[in-house]
Structure formats: C-alpha cells, structure tokens
C-alpha cells in the first residue's frame, strides 16, 4: 500500500471507531483480560500497535478481526481508555466494506424480510454499514 493509502486507512479506522490509538502505552492489560485471547492471532494490544504502526495489510487479512467478541472487557482494564474492541470493530467494518461497497440496496430489502423482523434491526444495520 502507498503511504497516502495507509494514512487514509488509519484516518478511516480512527473516524469509525472514535478512538485515539496513540494513547496506548502497550501495557497489555487489555490482552490479559480478553476471554478469547487464545483464539486470536493478534491480541487487543497488538491490534492497537499495528494500527499505530500502519501495518494494515496483516490486520485486514487476519481472522482475529472476527474472533473479537466485542465484550469490552479490554476497555474495563485499560488505564488510558483506548478501547481496543472499538478499533477491532472498525477494522472489521473496513474489511467488509472493501469486499463490496454496498452489500444491500434499500429496494432489495422487502424480498428478504419476514413478518418477525424488527424495524430497529434494519435501521441500525443501515446506520452501521453506511458510514
């Protein structure tokens, strides 16, 4: 990736997550409390370090992006409130958006609904994946 692409990707991840990864002091408390630690190739503190270093190619192809359970245990232990889970979710969204810019169009929705689908589910999905 070009330097400008890396900077754009980093800005996009920070914008989606709302987290400043530069606050991380790499203490590892987030990784120590992660309930899915053994299933992850890269651990929460490594995600933050890789985002800071611009090592996005490894992150974007990692299965650890989907191993995070978004339980926010890492946030509870972080002394600087870095919120690694939000960064991981932002990377996950970037990966999904790179696969296909628009997964579902509004006009396709009626054919995919059943009577029990809550309207809130649809609205939150559009808000989350439209950014």
Coordinates of N, CA and C in Angstrom, one line a residue:
X1 N 0.8 -1.2 0.0 CA 0.0 0.0 0.0 C 0.9 1.2 0.0
X2 N 0.4 2.3 -0.7 CA 1.1 3.5 -0.7 C 0.9 4.3 0.7
X3 N 1.9 5.2 0.9 CA 1.8 5.9 2.2 C 0.5 6.7 2.4
X4 N 0.1 7.3 1.3 CA -1.2 8.0 1.3 C -2.4 7.1 1.6
X5 N -2.4 5.9 1.0 CA -3.5 5.0 1.3 C -3.4 4.5 2.7
X6 N -2.2 4.3 3.3 CA -2.1 3.9 4.7 C -2.7 5.0 5.6
X7 N -2.3 6.2 5.3 CA -2.8 7.3 6.1 C -4.3 7.5 6.0
X8 N -4.8 7.3 4.9 CA -6.3 7.4 4.7 C -7.0 6.2 5.4
X9 N -6.4 5.0 5.4 CA -7.0 3.9 6.1 C -7.0 4.1 7.6
X10 N -5.8 4.6 8.1 CA -5.7 4.9 9.5 C -6.7 5.9 9.9
X11 N -6.9 7.0 9.2 CA -7.9 8.0 9.5 C -9.3 7.5 9.4
X12 N -9.6 6.6 8.5 CA -10.9 6.0 8.4 C -11.2 5.1 9.6
X13 N -10.2 4.3 10.0 CA -10.4 3.5 11.2 C -10.6 4.3 12.5
X14 N -9.8 5.4 12.6 CA -10.0 6.3 13.8 C -11.3 7.0 13.7
X15 N -11.8 7.4 12.6 CA -13.0 8.0 12.4 C -14.2 7.1 12.8
X16 N -14.2 5.9 12.3 CA -15.2 4.9 12.5 C -15.3 4.6 14.0
X17 N -14.1 4.3 14.6 CA -14.1 3.9 16.0 C -14.2 5.0 17.0
X18 N -13.8 6.2 16.6 CA -13.8 7.3 17.6 C -12.7 7.2 18.6
X19 N -11.7 6.4 18.4 CA -10.7 6.1 19.4 C -9.4 6.6 18.9
X20 N -8.6 7.1 19.8 CA -7.2 7.6 19.5 C -6.2 6.5 19.9
X21 N -5.7 5.7 19.0 CA -4.8 4.6 19.3 C -3.5 5.1 19.9
X22 N -3.1 6.3 19.7 CA -1.8 6.8 20.1 C -1.8 7.0 21.7
X23 N -2.9 6.9 22.3 CA -3.0 6.9 23.8 C -2.4 5.7 24.4
X24 N -2.4 4.6 23.6 CA -2.0 3.3 24.2 C -0.5 3.3 24.6
X25 N -0.3 2.7 25.8 CA 1.1 2.6 26.3 C 1.6 1.2 26.3
X26 N 0.8 0.3 25.6 CA 1.2 -1.1 25.4 C 1.5 -1.9 26.7
X27 N 0.6 -1.7 27.7 CA 0.8 -2.4 29.0 C 0.3 -3.8 28.9
X28 N -0.6 -4.1 28.0 CA -1.1 -5.5 27.7 C -2.2 -5.9 28.6
X29 N -2.7 -5.0 29.5 CA -3.8 -5.4 30.4 C -5.1 -5.8 29.6
X30 N -5.3 -5.1 28.4 CA -6.4 -5.5 27.6 C -6.3 -6.9 27.1
X31 N -5.1 -7.3 26.7 CA -5.0 -8.7 26.2 C -5.1 -9.7 27.3
X32 N -4.6 -9.3 28.5 CA -4.6 -10.2 29.7 C -6.1 -10.5 30.1
X33 N -7.0 -9.6 29.8 CA -8.4 -9.8 30.3 C -9.3 -10.4 29.2
X34 N -8.7 -10.5 27.9 CA -9.6 -10.9 26.8 C -10.0 -12.4 26.9
X35 N -11.3 -12.6 27.0 CA -11.8 -14.0 27.1 C -11.5 -14.9 25.9
X36 N -11.2 -14.3 24.7 CA -11.0 -15.0 23.5 C -9.5 -14.9 23.1
X37 N -8.6 -14.7 24.0 CA -7.2 -14.5 23.8 C -6.6 -15.6 23.0
X38 N -6.9 -16.8 23.3 CA -6.3 -18.0 22.7 C -6.7 -18.2 21.2
X39 N -7.9 -17.7 20.9 CA -8.4 -17.8 19.5 C -7.9 -16.7 18.6
X40 N -7.2 -15.7 19.1 CA -6.8 -14.6 18.3 C -5.4 -14.7 17.9
X41 N -5.2 -14.4 16.6 CA -3.8 -14.4 16.0 C -3.1 -13.1 16.6
X42 N -3.8 -12.0 16.5 CA -3.3 -10.7 17.1 C -4.2 -10.4 18.3
X43 N -3.6 -10.0 19.4 CA -4.3 -9.7 20.6 C -4.6 -8.2 20.6
X44 N -5.5 -7.8 21.5 CA -6.0 -6.4 21.5 C -4.9 -5.4 21.5
X45 N -3.9 -5.5 22.4 CA -2.8 -4.5 22.4 C -2.0 -4.6 21.1
X46 N -1.9 -5.7 20.4 CA -1.2 -5.8 19.2 C -2.0 -5.1 18.1
X47 N -3.3 -5.2 18.1 CA -4.1 -4.5 17.1 C -3.9 -3.0 17.2
X48 N -3.8 -2.5 18.4 CA -3.6 -1.1 18.6 C -2.2 -0.7 18.1
X49 N -1.2 -1.5 18.4 CA 0.1 -1.2 18.0 C 0.2 -1.3 16.4
X50 N -0.4 -2.2 15.8 CA -0.4 -2.4 14.4 C -1.1 -1.2 13.7
X51 N -2.1 -0.7 14.3 CA -2.8 0.5 13.7 C -1.9 1.7 13.8
X52 N -1.2 1.8 15.0 CA -0.3 2.9 15.1 C 0.9 2.9 14.2
X53 N 1.3 1.6 13.9 CA 2.5 1.4 13.0 C 2.1 1.4 11.5
X54 N 0.8 1.4 11.2 CA 0.4 1.4 9.9 C 0.5 0.0 9.2
X55 N 0.5 -1.1 10.0 CA 0.6 -2.4 9.5 C -0.8 -3.0 9.2
X56 N -1.4 -2.4 8.2 CA -2.8 -2.7 8.0 C -3.0 -4.0 7.1
X57 N -2.0 -4.3 6.3 CA -2.2 -5.5 5.4 C -2.4 -6.8 6.2
X58 N -1.6 -6.9 7.3 CA -1.7 -8.1 8.1 C -3.0 -8.1 8.9
X59 N -3.4 -6.9 9.4 CA -4.7 -6.8 10.1 C -5.9 -7.1 9.2
X60 N -5.9 -6.6 8.0 CA -7.1 -6.7 7.1 C -7.2 -8.2 6.7
X61 N -6.2 -9.0 6.7 CA -6.3 -10.4 6.2 C -6.3 -11.3 7.4
X62 N -6.3 -10.8 8.6 CA -6.3 -11.6 9.8 C -7.7 -12.1 10.2
X63 N -7.8 -13.4 10.7 CA -9.0 -13.9 11.2 C -9.3 -13.4 12.6
X64 N -8.4 -12.8 13.2 CA -8.6 -12.2 14.6 C -9.6 -11.1 14.6
X65 N -9.8 -10.5 13.4 CA -10.8 -9.4 13.3 C -12.2 -10.0 13.7
X66 N -12.4 -11.2 13.3 CA -13.7 -11.8 13.6 C -13.7 -12.6 14.9
X67 N -12.6 -12.8 15.5 CA -12.5 -13.5 16.8 C -12.9 -12.6 18.0
X68 N -12.8 -11.3 17.8 CA -13.2 -10.4 18.9 C -14.7 -10.5 19.2
X69 N -15.0 -10.7 20.4 CA -16.4 -10.8 20.8 C -17.1 -9.5 21.1
X70 N -16.3 -8.4 21.1 CA -16.8 -7.1 21.4 C -17.5 -7.1 22.8
X71 N -16.9 -7.8 23.7 CA -17.4 -7.8 25.1 C -17.0 -6.6 25.9
X72 N -16.0 -5.9 25.4 CA -15.5 -4.6 26.0 C -14.7 -4.9 27.3
X73 N -14.3 -6.1 27.6 CA -13.5 -6.4 28.8 C -12.2 -5.7 28.7
X74 N -11.7 -5.5 27.5 CA -10.4 -4.8 27.3 C -10.5 -3.3 27.7
X75 N -11.7 -2.8 27.5 CA -11.9 -1.4 27.9 C -11.9 -1.2 29.4
X76 N -12.5 -2.2 30.1 CA -12.6 -2.1 31.5 C -11.2 -2.2 32.2
X77 N -10.3 -2.8 31.6 CA -8.9 -2.9 32.2 C -7.9 -1.9 31.7
X78 N -8.3 -1.2 30.6 CA -7.4 -0.2 30.1 C -7.2 1.0 30.9
X79 N -6.0 1.4 31.4 CA -5.8 2.5 32.2 C -5.9 3.9 31.5
X80 N -5.9 3.8 30.2 CA -6.0 5.0 29.4 C -7.2 5.1 28.5
X81 N -8.2 4.2 28.7 CA -9.4 4.2 27.9 C -9.2 4.2 26.4
X82 N -8.4 3.3 25.9 CA -8.1 3.3 24.5 C -9.2 2.5 23.7
X83 N -9.9 1.6 24.3 CA -11.0 0.9 23.7 C -10.6 0.1 22.4
X84 N -9.7 -0.9 22.7 CA -9.3 -1.8 21.5 C -10.4 -2.5 20.8
X85 N -11.5 -2.9 21.5 CA -12.6 -3.5 20.8 C -13.2 -2.6 19.8
X86 N -13.3 -1.4 20.0 CA -13.9 -0.4 19.0 C -13.0 -0.3 17.8
X87 N -11.7 -0.4 18.0 CA -10.7 -0.3 16.9 C -10.8 -1.6 16.1
X88 N -11.0 -2.8 16.8 CA -11.1 -4.0 16.1 C -12.4 -4.0 15.3
X89 N -13.5 -3.5 15.8 CA -14.7 -3.5 15.1 C -14.6 -2.5 13.9
X90 N -13.9 -1.4 14.0 CA -13.6 -0.5 12.9 C -12.9 -1.2 11.8
X91 N -11.9 -2.0 12.1 CA -11.1 -2.8 11.1 C -12.0 -3.8 10.5
X92 N -12.9 -4.4 11.3 CA -13.8 -5.4 10.7 C -14.7 -4.7 9.7
X93 N -15.2 -3.5 10.0 CA -16.1 -2.8 9.0 C -15.3 -2.4 7.8
X94 N -14.1 -2.0 7.9 CA -13.2 -1.7 6.7 C -13.1 -2.9 5.9
X95 N -12.8 -4.1 6.5 CA -12.7 -5.3 5.7 C -14.0 -5.6 4.9
X96 N -15.1 -5.5 5.6 CA -16.4 -5.8 5.0 C -16.7 -4.8 3.8
X97 N -16.3 -3.5 4.0 CA -16.6 -2.5 3.0 C -15.7 -2.7 1.8
X98 N -14.5 -3.2 2.0 CA -13.6 -3.5 0.9 C -14.1 -4.7 0.1
X99 N -14.8 -5.6 0.7 CA -15.3 -6.7 -0.1 C -16.4 -6.3 -1.1
X100 N -17.2 -5.4 -0.7 CA -18.3 -4.9 -1.5 C -18.8 -3.6 -0.9
X101 N -18.7 -2.5 -1.7 CA -19.1 -1.2 -1.1 C -20.5 -1.1 -0.6
X102 N -21.4 -1.8 -1.3 CA -22.8 -1.7 -0.9 C -23.3 -3.2 -0.9
X103 N -23.5 -3.8 0.3 CA -23.9 -5.2 0.3 C -25.4 -5.3 0.0
X104 N -26.2 -4.3 0.4 CA -27.6 -4.5 0.2 C -28.2 -3.1 -0.1
X105 N -29.0 -3.1 -1.1 CA -29.7 -1.9 -1.5 C -31.1 -1.8 -0.9
X106 N -31.5 -0.6 -0.6 CA -32.8 -0.5 0.0 C -34.0 -1.1 -0.8
X107 N -33.9 -1.1 -2.1 CA -35.0 -1.7 -2.8 C -35.0 -3.3 -2.8
X108 N -33.9 -3.9 -2.3 CA -33.8 -5.3 -2.2 C -34.3 -5.8 -0.9
X109 N -34.6 -5.0 0.0 CA -34.9 -5.4 1.4 C -36.3 -6.1 1.5
X110 N -37.4 -5.5 0.8 CA -38.7 -6.2 1.0 C -38.7 -7.7 0.7
X111 N -37.9 -8.1 -0.3 CA -37.9 -9.5 -0.7 C -37.2 -10.4 0.4
X112 N -36.4 -9.8 1.2 CA -35.6 -10.6 2.2 C -36.2 -10.6 3.6
X113 N -37.3 -9.8 3.8 CA -37.9 -9.7 5.2 C -38.9 -10.8 5.4
X114 N -39.0 -11.1 6.7 CA -40.2 -11.9 7.1 C -41.0 -11.0 8.1
X115 N -42.1 -11.5 8.5 CA -43.0 -10.7 9.3 C -42.5 -10.4 10.7
X116 N -41.5 -11.2 11.2 CA -41.0 -11.0 12.5 C -39.7 -10.2 12.6
X117 N -39.2 -9.7 11.5 CA -38.0 -8.8 11.5 C -38.3 -7.5 12.1
X118 N -37.6 -7.1 13.2 CA -37.9 -5.8 13.9 C -37.3 -4.7 13.0
X119 N -38.1 -3.6 13.0 CA -37.7 -2.5 12.2 C -36.4 -1.9 12.7
X120 N -36.2 -1.9 14.0 CA -34.9 -1.4 14.6 C -33.7 -2.1 14.1
X121 N -33.8 -3.4 13.8 CA -32.7 -4.1 13.3 C -32.3 -3.5 11.9
X122 N -33.2 -3.3 11.1 CA -32.9 -2.7 9.8 C -32.3 -1.3 9.8
X123 N -32.8 -0.5 10.7 CA -32.3 0.9 10.8 C -30.9 0.9 11.4
X124 N -30.7 0.1 12.4 CA -29.3 0.0 12.9 C -28.3 -0.5 12.0
X125 N -28.7 -1.5 11.2 CA -27.8 -2.1 10.2 C -27.5 -1.0 9.1
X126 N -28.5 -0.3 8.6 CA -28.2 0.8 7.7 C -27.3 1.8 8.2
X127 N -27.5 2.2 9.5 CA -26.6 3.2 10.1 C -25.2 2.7 10.2
X128 N -25.1 1.5 10.7 CA -23.7 1.0 10.9 C -22.9 0.8 9.7
X129 N -23.5 0.2 8.6 CA -22.8 -0.1 7.4 C -22.8 0.9 6.4
X130 N -23.5 2.0 6.6 CA -23.5 3.1 5.6 C -22.3 4.1 5.8
X131 N -21.7 4.2 6.9 CA -20.7 5.2 7.2 C -19.5 5.1 6.3

